[in-house]
Amino acid sequence: MASLFKDPTKISAYRDRRFNGTQEEFEQALLNSTTVYIGNMSFYTTEEQVYELFSRAGEIKKINMGLDKNSKTPCGFCFVLYYSREDAEDAVKYISGTILDDRPIRVDFDWGFVEGRQWGRGRSGGQVRDEYRTDYDPGRGGYGKLVQRELEAQRQLVDYGAGSLGSFPPVMPPQYGKHGGGHGHGGSYRHGRDYHRKRHRDDDRHGREASKRNSDHESRRTSDRDSRPEKNPRFRESGDSDDEEEEEEDRKRRP
Amino acid sequence: MSSWKSILLRIGDKSSEYNSSDDFKDHIETCFGALRRELAHSSSEILSFLLQCAEQLPHKIPLYGTLIGLLNLEDEDFVKKIVEDTQNSFQDALDSANCDRIRISMRFLTALMCSKVLQPASLVVVFETLLSSAAITVDEEKGNPSWQARADFYVICILSCLPWGGAELAEQVPEEIERVLVGIQAYLSIRSHTSDSGLSFFEDDESGGDVVEKDFLEDLWERIQVLSNNGWKVESVPRPHLSFEAQLVAGKSHEFGPISCPEQPELPSTISAVAYGKQKHDAELKYPQRTRRLNIFPSSKTEDLQPIDRFVVEEYLLDVLLFFNGCRKECASFMVGLPVPFRYEYLMAETIFSQLLLLPHPPFKPIYYTLVIMDLCKALPGAFPAVVAGAVRALFDKIADLDMECRTRLILWFSHHLSNFQFIWPWDEWAYVLDLSKWAPQRVFVQEVLEREVRLSYWDKIKQSIENAPALEELLPPKGGPNFKYSGVNGQEKTEQEQAISSDLNNKVKGRQSAREIILWIEENVYPTHGLEITLSVVVQTLLDIGSKSFTHLITVLERYGQVIAKLCSNQDKQVMLIAEVSSYWKYNAQMTAIAIDRMMGYRLISNLAIVRWVFSPENVEQFHISDRPWEVLRNAVSKTYNRITDLRKEVSSLKKSIISAEEAASKAKADLEAAESKLALVEGEPVLGENPAKLKHLKSVADKAKEEEESMHDSLQAKEALLAQALDENEVLFLSLYKNFSTVLNKRLPDASGDATLQSLKSIHGDSMAVDLEELPTMEVDDENGIAQKSQSNGGKATNNVGEKEQWCLSTLGYVKTFSRQYASEIWPHIEKLDVEVLTEDAHPLFWKAVHSGLRRLSNEL
């Protein structure tokens, strides 16, 4: 259907450079895969939000959140694996370009998840696109990593004194025009709100670990929140740290 | 894209190809000029692209028809080929029951007639062929009236051509077309009225009493009669051929060979109501009704058009939705840019909502229509959002009568829609629902929309979005954290011992002990001293807690320690306990409850039957009319079962296909081998195998391998078929159990069966006589500005839902009986005999019986 306007052979503009195989094999993989890649997500978006939205295209088999190599927290992308090809196609057709957590997300066919693909490929651990960004994007950790390092360096040159900066909004004007809104809340507001909300949710769930993490967050917040990405509090860290191995194992079998 | 292609594609659109002109005559001349130049060297390419355009852009068919008429003056052979190709594809479509192609081919033929490419008489022959097939089908002696769906479809197709060519036919072949219309009238008098109460959007449609609502064909017939009395004038259909009439008359008319309609299937050999009903169900699956009109807006908004214009615009819109699924930009731009001289936003909204809510299934997933509505809101920011809001308000006002399945779709759509528009909605308008009983459908609707919004976003955000009606916070779901019995806080009543087991288990999991080790530990140290109940509770709660951090964590725990749970919950009773434990752990989070149960069914830790039993346990039954929670779990379980069966069917059919090719390969290899062997034998006069032993050996091994392959495929097919047969048996058990449970709970609560029990009479039983706990009533919010209180008063007249609790419970539950029956009708029909014997007995309540039957679209007069 709709063959008049769509080139059915052109399935994705994106070519994964880590794919081991020829262009033809890559395209073949995309044509048969039941996995979709989701990009431009907020770091705060949870698997359950993804589940609610993407299950409207079909029954979901698995979700793999993209994680920052270093912090092991979500870094703005994920893979959703469906049971059927048709459902994956519908997810691409009907969800790409729509809003999740106030952001337009991108949904593309993916050649299939393999272990290791959950990690960000950027130098600093997150996605490459978050290395070089110069805008302030509160849903994706503030400034790009390069800009953050620069700000950090500046701060060390000029000693502002610890704690004084934390309470100020970001130095560069945030670019809100891009992600919709039109609603006048500033970046620091959203930042703060998300921060608290997630902490609440975490507290509910893991009372025992919360105190330790809170103090961790608090100190970070007062000292260097303008330059370093905030730790994503919505990510329900376990603290018991065998998650990576778990994730590896859980891929061996499917329901 | 080469330029002639984009000129052909863009004809009729305001586009750069046509210098933004919107004069159809210019367009046709420009396009004709471009094609004429190319015709000599790319005629076959033009031909196939032109036919493709006409099929996929059917609202432009009059333009393409005129264009072809002009081409006919240049190159008769080219147009002759167009006619032949159209005839072939039309015949194929008839044979394969490709409804869209049949319908569009006929419109195309009509346009060719208008531009003198076809004789009007040829078109009349097509009409008569279809009409006589239809008349035979509904003839009780010669035909098979259970296939009326197809007969109706053929007649609808004939009538659908008339807005496009009625004027020409009436002018050029008045007697013949009159004959066709008389024939249609005769057909209408033989066929039976389709009263598909099972598919109507609103429950009250069926009980209108004396006023029988027209079915789709009767309605269309009336519109066509008005059109005919009106001199066949249609505003919504462009007539570009008129501008070229002087030229077109010179064109040669082409032959259109005879077409034939497939025979209708034989009547079942044993004539029984059940066999008849099954055939009717099959026919309706193959020839589904394209749309049902959903009247949302007051008629002043939509009825200023001629009756036929409404039909034509609906056709346009439905075709754009059909062909531009997946092309967002084009879909939205064609939807808003139809070639009609009037505004149609309201009609467009009604048409899209009629598809979103279409029963039993819309042509595409509901999320497609969600996307279209979003895109139209962006394409027409000044007009469409207000129309959508109006539709929501109108549907909300009638929500108590809206079909249950439609309510669920509306909730999912609305929450998703709002999530794309910053969750902005004038919630204060609906704040009055707080004054309604907690089972009032409007209140439940608001509560479920908020639940879904929270799932798509997060609690605080949604809380903030209702700040214009802060009292509605009462309807927000709880914040959603787990309810862990053994968290060690809040001084739970759990004993220290149980607490200790939980933390032991937690440590063992962290220490990466295997499932086997844990099973042993439970069997030796926990179960003997604590017994089933406590062991199950501690183990399940603790494992769920370990997997509570995310969907993936849950899956990981279930994959690693599922066996522990399986060992503990080895029968249905224990599985029901397991589900209850899951529900208790996630009692503040409906989504996680549903997901966890769904995954456990996925890992076969719990059966669908256990889920049905749990759904019908007393604490859930009490929720039936006030929450979607139990229904979501039930929907998931039935749909997962259905998906498994669908997968098995697909595997079986693909195996069958591969077996055919494997058999071919095997027999070919065998033939090769035999040929080689006999050849040797002939050459030598006696079998000497030594001449080319290597080749022979090779052939032999190929043949053996092919044979082996074939055999192993037969084996796997057998295995799959056995699995499928088993799954179908289990499905029968599932539906029997589902219906028995429904019947039992309904029998307990429905008022005593009297012959004329109707839903209306249920609704008219008011709650006054019911003892309602005062505590259960929502406390009136005293608002400082009095805004809320006033609102609720002003809406009091509208929201006359004072149906009693028990009555609402019955209405909701009957609504779900109908929903499940309708959605899985194709799976239920094969088991209908058993269902009749075991569930739909004399003891079944008439309202339950009626809900099942209307869901299955089983007419009572067939019984």
mmCIF file of N, CA, C and O in Angstrom, chain B residues 208-285:
data_model
loop_
_atom_site.group_PDB
_atom_site.id
_atom_site.type_symbol
_atom_site.label_atom_id
_atom_site.label_comp_id
_atom_site.label_asym_id
_atom_site.label_seq_id
_atom_site.Cartn_x
_atom_site.Cartn_y
_atom_site.Cartn_z
ATOM 1 N N GLY B 208 -34.369 0.698 19.821
ATOM 2 C CA GLY B 208 -35.125 1.853 19.396
ATOM 3 C C GLY B 208 -36.618 1.568 19.237
ATOM 4 O O GLY B 208 -37.387 2.464 18.958
ATOM 5 N N GLY B 209 -36.996 0.333 19.406
ATOM 6 C CA GLY B 209 -38.416 0.019 19.334
ATOM 7 C C GLY B 209 -38.900 -0.072 17.901
ATOM 8 O O GLY B 209 -38.394 -0.874 17.121
ATOM 9 N N ASP B 210 -39.829 0.774 17.545
ATOM 10 C CA ASP B 210 -40.463 0.660 16.235
ATOM 11 C C ASP B 210 -39.547 1.161 15.118
ATOM 12 O O ASP B 210 -39.610 0.687 13.997
ATOM 13 N N VAL B 211 -38.705 2.147 15.428
ATOM 14 C CA VAL B 211 -37.867 2.702 14.376
ATOM 15 C C VAL B 211 -36.717 1.730 14.099
ATOM 16 O O VAL B 211 -35.817 1.588 14.903
ATOM 17 N N VAL B 212 -36.773 1.089 12.971
ATOM 18 C CA VAL B 212 -35.667 0.202 12.611
ATOM 19 C C VAL B 212 -34.656 1.022 11.829
ATOM 20 O O VAL B 212 -34.988 1.634 10.812
ATOM 21 N N GLU B 213 -33.430 1.049 12.338
ATOM 22 C CA GLU B 213 -32.427 1.848 11.659
ATOM 23 C C GLU B 213 -32.076 1.201 10.324
ATOM 24 O O GLU B 213 -31.992 -0.022 10.225
ATOM 25 N N LYS B 214 -31.881 2.055 9.333
ATOM 26 C CA LYS B 214 -31.540 1.509 8.019
ATOM 27 C C LYS B 214 -30.149 0.899 8.057
ATOM 28 O O LYS B 214 -29.257 1.420 8.709
ATOM 29 N N ASP B 215 -29.981 -0.197 7.352
ATOM 30 C CA ASP B 215 -28.619 -0.712 7.241
ATOM 31 C C ASP B 215 -27.900 0.036 6.125
ATOM 32 O O ASP B 215 -28.486 0.890 5.449
ATOM 33 N N PHE B 216 -26.633 -0.288 5.937
ATOM 34 C CA PHE B 216 -25.808 0.521 5.049
ATOM 35 C C PHE B 216 -26.371 0.579 3.629
ATOM 36 O O PHE B 216 -26.437 1.635 3.009
ATOM 37 N N LEU B 217 -26.801 -0.574 3.128
ATOM 38 C CA LEU B 217 -27.312 -0.618 1.761
ATOM 39 C C LEU B 217 -28.613 0.165 1.621
ATOM 40 O O LEU B 217 -28.791 0.934 0.667
ATOM 41 N N GLU B 218 -29.503 -0.016 2.562
ATOM 42 C CA GLU B 218 -30.774 0.719 2.509
ATOM 43 C C GLU B 218 -30.529 2.226 2.545
ATOM 44 O O GLU B 218 -31.150 3.000 1.823
ATOM 45 N N ASP B 219 -29.563 2.602 3.367
ATOM 46 C CA ASP B 219 -29.225 4.017 3.488
ATOM 47 C C ASP B 219 -28.664 4.564 2.168
ATOM 48 O O ASP B 219 -29.054 5.629 1.696
ATOM 49 N N LEU B 220 -27.753 3.800 1.581
ATOM 50 C CA LEU B 220 -27.149 4.243 0.330
ATOM 51 C C LEU B 220 -28.214 4.329 -0.765
ATOM 52 O O LEU B 220 -28.237 5.268 -1.565
ATOM 53 N N TRP B 221 -29.097 3.346 -0.794
ATOM 54 C CA TRP B 221 -30.181 3.335 -1.775
ATOM 55 C C TRP B 221 -31.018 4.616 -1.678
ATOM 56 O O TRP B 221 -31.332 5.241 -2.675
ATOM 57 N N GLU B 222 -31.274 5.020 -0.439
ATOM 58 C CA GLU B 222 -32.068 6.228 -0.270
ATOM 59 C C GLU B 222 -31.312 7.464 -0.778
ATOM 60 O O GLU B 222 -31.876 8.329 -1.444
ATOM 61 N N ARG B 223 -30.023 7.497 -0.471
ATOM 62 C CA ARG B 223 -29.220 8.632 -0.946
ATOM 63 C C ARG B 223 -29.206 8.682 -2.471
ATOM 64 O O ARG B 223 -29.252 9.746 -3.081
ATOM 65 N N ILE B 224 -29.108 7.504 -3.077
ATOM 66 C CA ILE B 224 -29.068 7.471 -4.540
ATOM 67 C C ILE B 224 -30.408 7.908 -5.126
ATOM 68 O O ILE B 224 -30.465 8.596 -6.152
ATOM 69 N N GLN B 225 -31.487 7.547 -4.465
ATOM 70 C CA GLN B 225 -32.792 7.984 -4.967
ATOM 71 C C GLN B 225 -32.931 9.495 -4.924
ATOM 72 O O GLN B 225 -33.429 10.101 -5.867
ATOM 73 N N VAL B 226 -32.458 10.078 -3.817
ATOM 74 C CA VAL B 226 -32.480 11.543 -3.738
ATOM 75 C C VAL B 226 -31.638 12.122 -4.878
ATOM 76 O O VAL B 226 -32.038 13.072 -5.555
ATOM 77 N N LEU B 227 -30.493 11.510 -5.099
ATOM 78 C CA LEU B 227 -29.596 11.977 -6.157
ATOM 79 C C LEU B 227 -30.297 11.908 -7.514
ATOM 80 O O LEU B 227 -30.233 12.846 -8.316
ATOM 81 N N SER B 228 -30.959 10.813 -7.744
ATOM 82 C CA SER B 228 -31.632 10.632 -9.022
ATOM 83 C C SER B 228 -32.749 11.665 -9.202
ATOM 84 O O SER B 228 -32.891 12.258 -10.275
ATOM 85 N N ASN B 229 -33.478 11.928 -8.131
ATOM 86 C CA ASN B 229 -34.534 12.942 -8.215
ATOM 87 C C ASN B 229 -33.975 14.337 -8.412
ATOM 88 O O ASN B 229 -34.678 15.256 -8.802
ATOM 89 N N ASN B 230 -32.710 14.470 -8.076
ATOM 90 C CA ASN B 230 -32.037 15.765 -8.124
ATOM 91 C C ASN B 230 -31.363 15.985 -9.468
ATOM 92 O O ASN B 230 -30.523 16.857 -9.607
ATOM 93 N N GLY B 231 -31.655 15.151 -10.417
ATOM 94 C CA GLY B 231 -30.990 15.269 -11.713
ATOM 95 C C GLY B 231 -29.534 14.845 -11.664
ATOM 96 O O GLY B 231 -28.719 15.333 -12.441
ATOM 97 N N TRP B 232 -29.190 13.959 -10.768
ATOM 98 C CA TRP B 232 -27.838 13.392 -10.662
ATOM 99 C C TRP B 232 -26.757 14.444 -10.450
ATOM 100 O O TRP B 232 -25.630 14.280 -10.885
ATOM 101 N N LYS B 233 -27.115 15.509 -9.766
ATOM 102 C CA LYS B 233 -26.092 16.535 -9.521
ATOM 103 C C LYS B 233 -25.350 16.247 -8.216
ATOM 104 O O LYS B 233 -25.972 16.077 -7.174
ATOM 105 N N VAL B 234 -24.024 16.184 -8.308
ATOM 106 C CA VAL B 234 -23.204 15.912 -7.131
ATOM 107 C C VAL B 234 -22.118 16.962 -7.041
ATOM 108 O O VAL B 234 -21.322 17.092 -7.957
ATOM 109 N N GLU B 235 -22.088 17.699 -5.957
ATOM 110 C CA GLU B 235 -21.066 18.737 -5.817
ATOM 111 C C GLU B 235 -19.680 18.156 -5.582
ATOM 112 O O GLU B 235 -18.682 18.739 -5.945
ATOM 113 N N SER B 236 -19.653 17.003 -4.949
ATOM 114 C CA SER B 236 -18.370 16.506 -4.483
ATOM 115 C C SER B 236 -17.605 15.700 -5.535
ATOM 116 O O SER B 236 -16.496 15.256 -5.278
ATOM 117 N N VAL B 237 -18.225 15.501 -6.694
ATOM 118 C CA VAL B 237 -17.517 14.747 -7.731
ATOM 119 C C VAL B 237 -17.174 15.687 -8.889
ATOM 120 O O VAL B 237 -18.068 16.240 -9.529
ATOM 121 N N PRO B 238 -15.883 15.889 -9.145
ATOM 122 C CA PRO B 238 -15.503 16.755 -10.265
ATOM 123 C C PRO B 238 -15.895 16.099 -11.599
ATOM 124 O O PRO B 238 -15.880 14.878 -11.713
ATOM 125 N N ARG B 239 -16.261 16.920 -12.550
ATOM 126 C CA ARG B 239 -16.657 16.374 -13.850
ATOM 127 C C ARG B 239 -15.818 16.995 -14.952
ATOM 128 O O ARG B 239 -16.332 17.705 -15.836
ATOM 129 N N PRO B 240 -14.534 16.745 -14.917
ATOM 130 C CA PRO B 240 -13.632 17.414 -15.862
ATOM 131 C C PRO B 240 -13.888 17.023 -17.307
ATOM 132 O O PRO B 240 -13.565 17.780 -18.211
ATOM 133 N N HIS B 241 -14.504 15.849 -17.534
ATOM 134 C CA HIS B 241 -14.714 15.433 -18.925
ATOM 135 C C HIS B 241 -15.642 16.390 -19.676
ATOM 136 O O HIS B 241 -15.581 16.485 -20.895
ATOM 137 N N LEU B 242 -16.483 17.122 -18.914
ATOM 138 C CA LEU B 242 -17.406 18.040 -19.585
ATOM 139 C C LEU B 242 -16.655 19.122 -20.359
ATOM 140 O O LEU B 242 -17.088 19.538 -21.433
ATOM 141 N N SER B 243 -15.500 19.542 -19.809
ATOM 142 C CA SER B 243 -14.741 20.605 -20.484
ATOM 143 C C SER B 243 -14.142 20.114 -21.796
ATOM 144 O O SER B 243 -13.692 20.910 -22.603
ATOM 145 N N PHE B 244 -14.067 18.811 -21.952
ATOM 146 C CA PHE B 244 -13.412 18.285 -23.157
ATOM 147 C C PHE B 244 -14.389 17.515 -24.039
ATOM 148 O O PHE B 244 -13.983 16.761 -24.905
ATOM 149 N N GLU B 245 -15.653 17.679 -23.748
ATOM 150 C CA GLU B 245 -16.643 16.833 -24.400
ATOM 151 C C GLU B 245 -16.532 16.856 -25.931
ATOM 152 O O GLU B 245 -16.577 15.806 -26.574
ATOM 153 N N ALA B 246 -16.342 18.059 -26.468
ATOM 154 C CA ALA B 246 -16.287 18.194 -27.921
ATOM 155 C C ALA B 246 -15.210 17.304 -28.526
ATOM 156 O O ALA B 246 -15.398 16.693 -29.582
ATOM 157 N N GLN B 247 -14.043 17.225 -27.812
ATOM 158 C CA GLN B 247 -12.983 16.366 -28.331
ATOM 159 C C GLN B 247 -13.277 14.887 -28.079
ATOM 160 O O GLN B 247 -13.084 14.036 -28.928
ATOM 161 N N LEU B 248 -13.741 14.623 -26.862
ATOM 162 C CA LEU B 248 -13.864 13.235 -26.438
ATOM 163 C C LEU B 248 -14.831 12.422 -27.304
ATOM 164 O O LEU B 248 -14.614 11.228 -27.516
ATOM 165 N N VAL B 249 -15.878 13.074 -27.807
ATOM 166 C CA VAL B 249 -16.860 12.307 -28.586
ATOM 167 C C VAL B 249 -16.230 11.656 -29.811
ATOM 168 O O VAL B 249 -16.757 10.676 -30.342
ATOM 169 N N ALA B 250 -15.087 12.196 -30.252
ATOM 170 C CA ALA B 250 -14.443 11.637 -31.436
ATOM 171 C C ALA B 250 -13.695 10.335 -31.130
ATOM 172 O O ALA B 250 -13.260 9.625 -32.028
ATOM 173 N N GLY B 251 -13.536 10.034 -29.837
ATOM 174 C CA GLY B 251 -12.737 8.854 -29.475
ATOM 175 C C GLY B 251 -13.453 7.557 -29.786
ATOM 176 O O GLY B 251 -14.688 7.498 -29.861
ATOM 177 N N LYS B 252 -12.654 6.519 -29.960
ATOM 178 C CA LYS B 252 -13.243 5.211 -30.272
ATOM 179 C C LYS B 252 -13.587 4.489 -28.974
ATOM 180 O O LYS B 252 -12.775 4.415 -28.051
ATOM 181 N N SER B 253 -14.773 3.942 -28.886
ATOM 182 C CA SER B 253 -15.126 3.165 -27.699
ATOM 183 C C SER B 253 -14.559 1.761 -27.832
ATOM 184 O O SER B 253 -14.578 1.176 -28.901
ATOM 185 N N HIS B 254 -14.067 1.257 -26.700
ATOM 186 C CA HIS B 254 -13.436 -0.066 -26.733
ATOM 187 C C HIS B 254 -14.378 -1.121 -26.182
ATOM 188 O O HIS B 254 -15.268 -0.835 -25.397
ATOM 189 N N GLU B 255 -14.110 -2.324 -26.617
ATOM 190 C CA GLU B 255 -14.887 -3.460 -26.135
ATOM 191 C C GLU B 255 -14.545 -3.739 -24.679
ATOM 192 O O GLU B 255 -13.382 -3.646 -24.297
ATOM 193 N N PHE B 256 -15.532 -4.068 -23.918
ATOM 194 C CA PHE B 256 -15.234 -4.568 -22.583
ATOM 195 C C PHE B 256 -15.840 -5.954 -22.503
ATOM 196 O O PHE B 256 -17.061 -6.116 -22.518
ATOM 197 N N GLY B 257 -14.978 -6.944 -22.466
ATOM 198 C CA GLY B 257 -15.449 -8.330 -22.529
ATOM 199 C C GLY B 257 -16.271 -8.690 -21.315
ATOM 200 O O GLY B 257 -16.315 -7.961 -20.330
ATOM 201 N N PRO B 258 -16.929 -9.830 -21.377
ATOM 202 C CA PRO B 258 -17.789 -10.215 -20.247
ATOM 203 C C PRO B 258 -16.969 -10.543 -19.003
ATOM 204 O O PRO B 258 -15.841 -11.023 -19.103
ATOM 205 N N ILE B 259 -17.537 -10.263 -17.872
ATOM 206 C CA ILE B 259 -16.925 -10.669 -16.622
ATOM 207 C C ILE B 259 -17.857 -11.675 -15.961
ATOM 208 O O ILE B 259 -19.022 -11.785 -16.323
ATOM 209 N N SER B 260 -17.314 -12.388 -14.994
ATOM 210 C CA SER B 260 -18.171 -13.363 -14.314
ATOM 211 C C SER B 260 -17.938 -13.299 -12.815
ATOM 212 O O SER B 260 -16.821 -13.066 -12.357
ATOM 213 N N CYS B 261 -19.005 -13.485 -12.084
ATOM 214 C CA CYS B 261 -18.877 -13.511 -10.628
ATOM 215 C C CYS B 261 -18.700 -14.946 -10.179
ATOM 216 O O CYS B 261 -19.324 -15.852 -10.734
ATOM 217 N N PRO B 262 -17.859 -15.153 -9.184
ATOM 218 C CA PRO B 262 -17.691 -16.523 -8.690
ATOM 219 C C PRO B 262 -19.012 -17.060 -8.150
ATOM 220 O O PRO B 262 -19.859 -16.308 -7.671
ATOM 221 N N GLU B 263 -19.191 -18.353 -8.257
ATOM 222 C CA GLU B 263 -20.388 -18.991 -7.699
ATOM 223 C C GLU B 263 -20.386 -18.819 -6.184
ATOM 224 O O GLU B 263 -19.324 -18.825 -5.563
ATOM 225 N N GLN B 264 -21.554 -18.700 -5.610
ATOM 226 C CA GLN B 264 -21.559 -18.688 -4.142
ATOM 227 C C GLN B 264 -21.402 -20.119 -3.644
ATOM 228 O O GLN B 264 -21.810 -21.063 -4.320
ATOM 229 N N PRO B 265 -20.780 -20.264 -2.494
ATOM 230 C CA PRO B 265 -20.588 -21.610 -1.946
ATOM 231 C C PRO B 265 -21.941 -22.295 -1.780
ATOM 232 O O PRO B 265 -22.965 -21.653 -1.580
ATOM 233 N N GLU B 266 -21.905 -23.605 -1.887
ATOM 234 C CA GLU B 266 -23.120 -24.396 -1.711
ATOM 235 C C GLU B 266 -23.677 -24.192 -0.316
ATOM 236 O O GLU B 266 -22.931 -23.960 0.640
ATOM 237 N N LEU B 267 -24.966 -24.332 -0.220
ATOM 238 C CA LEU B 267 -25.564 -24.373 1.109
ATOM 239 C C LEU B 267 -25.008 -25.575 1.851
ATOM 240 O O LEU B 267 -24.696 -26.585 1.231
ATOM 241 N N PRO B 268 -24.869 -25.465 3.146
ATOM 242 C CA PRO B 268 -24.386 -26.624 3.899
ATOM 243 C C PRO B 268 -25.294 -27.828 3.647
ATOM 244 O O PRO B 268 -26.509 -27.681 3.488
ATOM 245 N N SER B 269 -24.686 -29.014 3.610
ATOM 246 C CA SER B 269 -25.467 -30.200 3.250
ATOM 247 C C SER B 269 -26.538 -30.492 4.301
ATOM 248 O O SER B 269 -27.677 -30.790 3.967
ATOM 249 N N THR B 270 -26.140 -30.398 5.558
ATOM 250 C CA THR B 270 -27.176 -30.539 6.574
ATOM 251 C C THR B 270 -27.620 -29.136 6.947
ATOM 252 O O THR B 270 -26.823 -28.331 7.436
ATOM 253 N N ILE B 271 -28.826 -28.837 6.677
ATOM 254 C CA ILE B 271 -29.280 -27.477 6.924
ATOM 255 C C ILE B 271 -29.613 -27.307 8.400
ATOM 256 O O ILE B 271 -30.615 -27.794 8.899
ATOM 257 N N SER B 272 -28.700 -26.651 9.083
ATOM 258 C CA SER B 272 -28.950 -26.387 10.500
ATOM 259 C C SER B 272 -28.598 -24.944 10.760
ATOM 260 O O SER B 272 -27.848 -24.324 10.006
ATOM 261 N N ALA B 273 -29.140 -24.427 11.826
ATOM 262 C CA ALA B 273 -28.890 -23.032 12.156
ATOM 263 C C ALA B 273 -27.401 -22.790 12.374
ATOM 264 O O ALA B 273 -26.858 -21.773 11.963
ATOM 265 N N VAL B 274 -26.744 -23.768 12.998
ATOM 266 C CA VAL B 274 -25.333 -23.578 13.306
ATOM 267 C C VAL B 274 -24.501 -23.523 12.033
ATOM 268 O O VAL B 274 -23.675 -22.630 11.842
ATOM 269 N N ALA B 275 -24.763 -24.462 11.117
ATOM 270 C CA ALA B 275 -23.992 -24.482 9.875
ATOM 271 C C ALA B 275 -24.246 -23.206 9.081
ATOM 272 O O ALA B 275 -23.330 -22.615 8.514
ATOM 273 N N TYR B 276 -25.491 -22.780 9.069
ATOM 274 C CA TYR B 276 -25.849 -21.542 8.380
ATOM 275 C C TYR B 276 -25.109 -20.364 9.014
ATOM 276 O O TYR B 276 -24.516 -19.529 8.318
ATOM 277 N N GLY B 277 -25.131 -20.311 10.321
ATOM 278 C CA GLY B 277 -24.465 -19.221 11.031
ATOM 279 C C GLY B 277 -22.979 -19.184 10.754
ATOM 280 O O GLY B 277 -22.384 -18.118 10.573
ATOM 281 N N LYS B 278 -22.360 -20.368 10.685
ATOM 282 C CA LYS B 278 -20.920 -20.415 10.402
ATOM 283 C C LYS B 278 -20.626 -19.858 9.015
ATOM 284 O O LYS B 278 -19.682 -19.093 8.826
ATOM 285 N N GLN B 279 -21.456 -20.259 8.034
ATOM 286 C CA GLN B 279 -21.243 -19.740 6.672
ATOM 287 C C GLN B 279 -21.428 -18.228 6.610
ATOM 288 O O GLN B 279 -20.664 -17.527 5.961
ATOM 289 N N LYS B 280 -22.436 -17.768 7.297
ATOM 290 C CA LYS B 280 -22.702 -16.345 7.307
ATOM 291 C C LYS B 280 -21.508 -15.602 7.913
ATOM 292 O O LYS B 280 -21.070 -14.573 7.405
ATOM 293 N N HIS B 281 -20.968 -16.177 8.987
ATOM 294 C CA HIS B 281 -19.802 -15.557 9.613
ATOM 295 C C HIS B 281 -18.631 -15.483 8.639
ATOM 296 O O HIS B 281 -17.957 -14.457 8.532
ATOM 297 N N ASP B 282 -18.407 -16.583 7.897
ATOM 298 C CA ASP B 282 -17.318 -16.589 6.913
ATOM 299 C C ASP B 282 -17.538 -15.524 5.843
ATOM 300 O O ASP B 282 -16.609 -14.808 5.463
ATOM 301 N N ALA B 283 -18.763 -15.440 5.359
ATOM 302 C CA ALA B 283 -19.056 -14.469 4.303
ATOM 303 C C ALA B 283 -18.816 -13.055 4.800
ATOM 304 O O ALA B 283 -18.259 -12.209 4.095
ATOM 305 N N GLU B 284 -19.207 -12.802 6.044
ATOM 306 C CA GLU B 284 -19.027 -11.444 6.576
ATOM 307 C C GLU B 284 -17.564 -11.117 6.819
ATOM 308 O O GLU B 284 -17.157 -9.961 6.777
ATOM 309 N N LEU B 285 -16.768 -12.160 7.070
ATOM 310 C CA LEU B 285 -15.327 -11.921 7.201
ATOM 311 C C LEU B 285 -14.733 -11.526 5.854
ATOM 312 O O LEU B 285 -13.862 -10.673 5.764
#
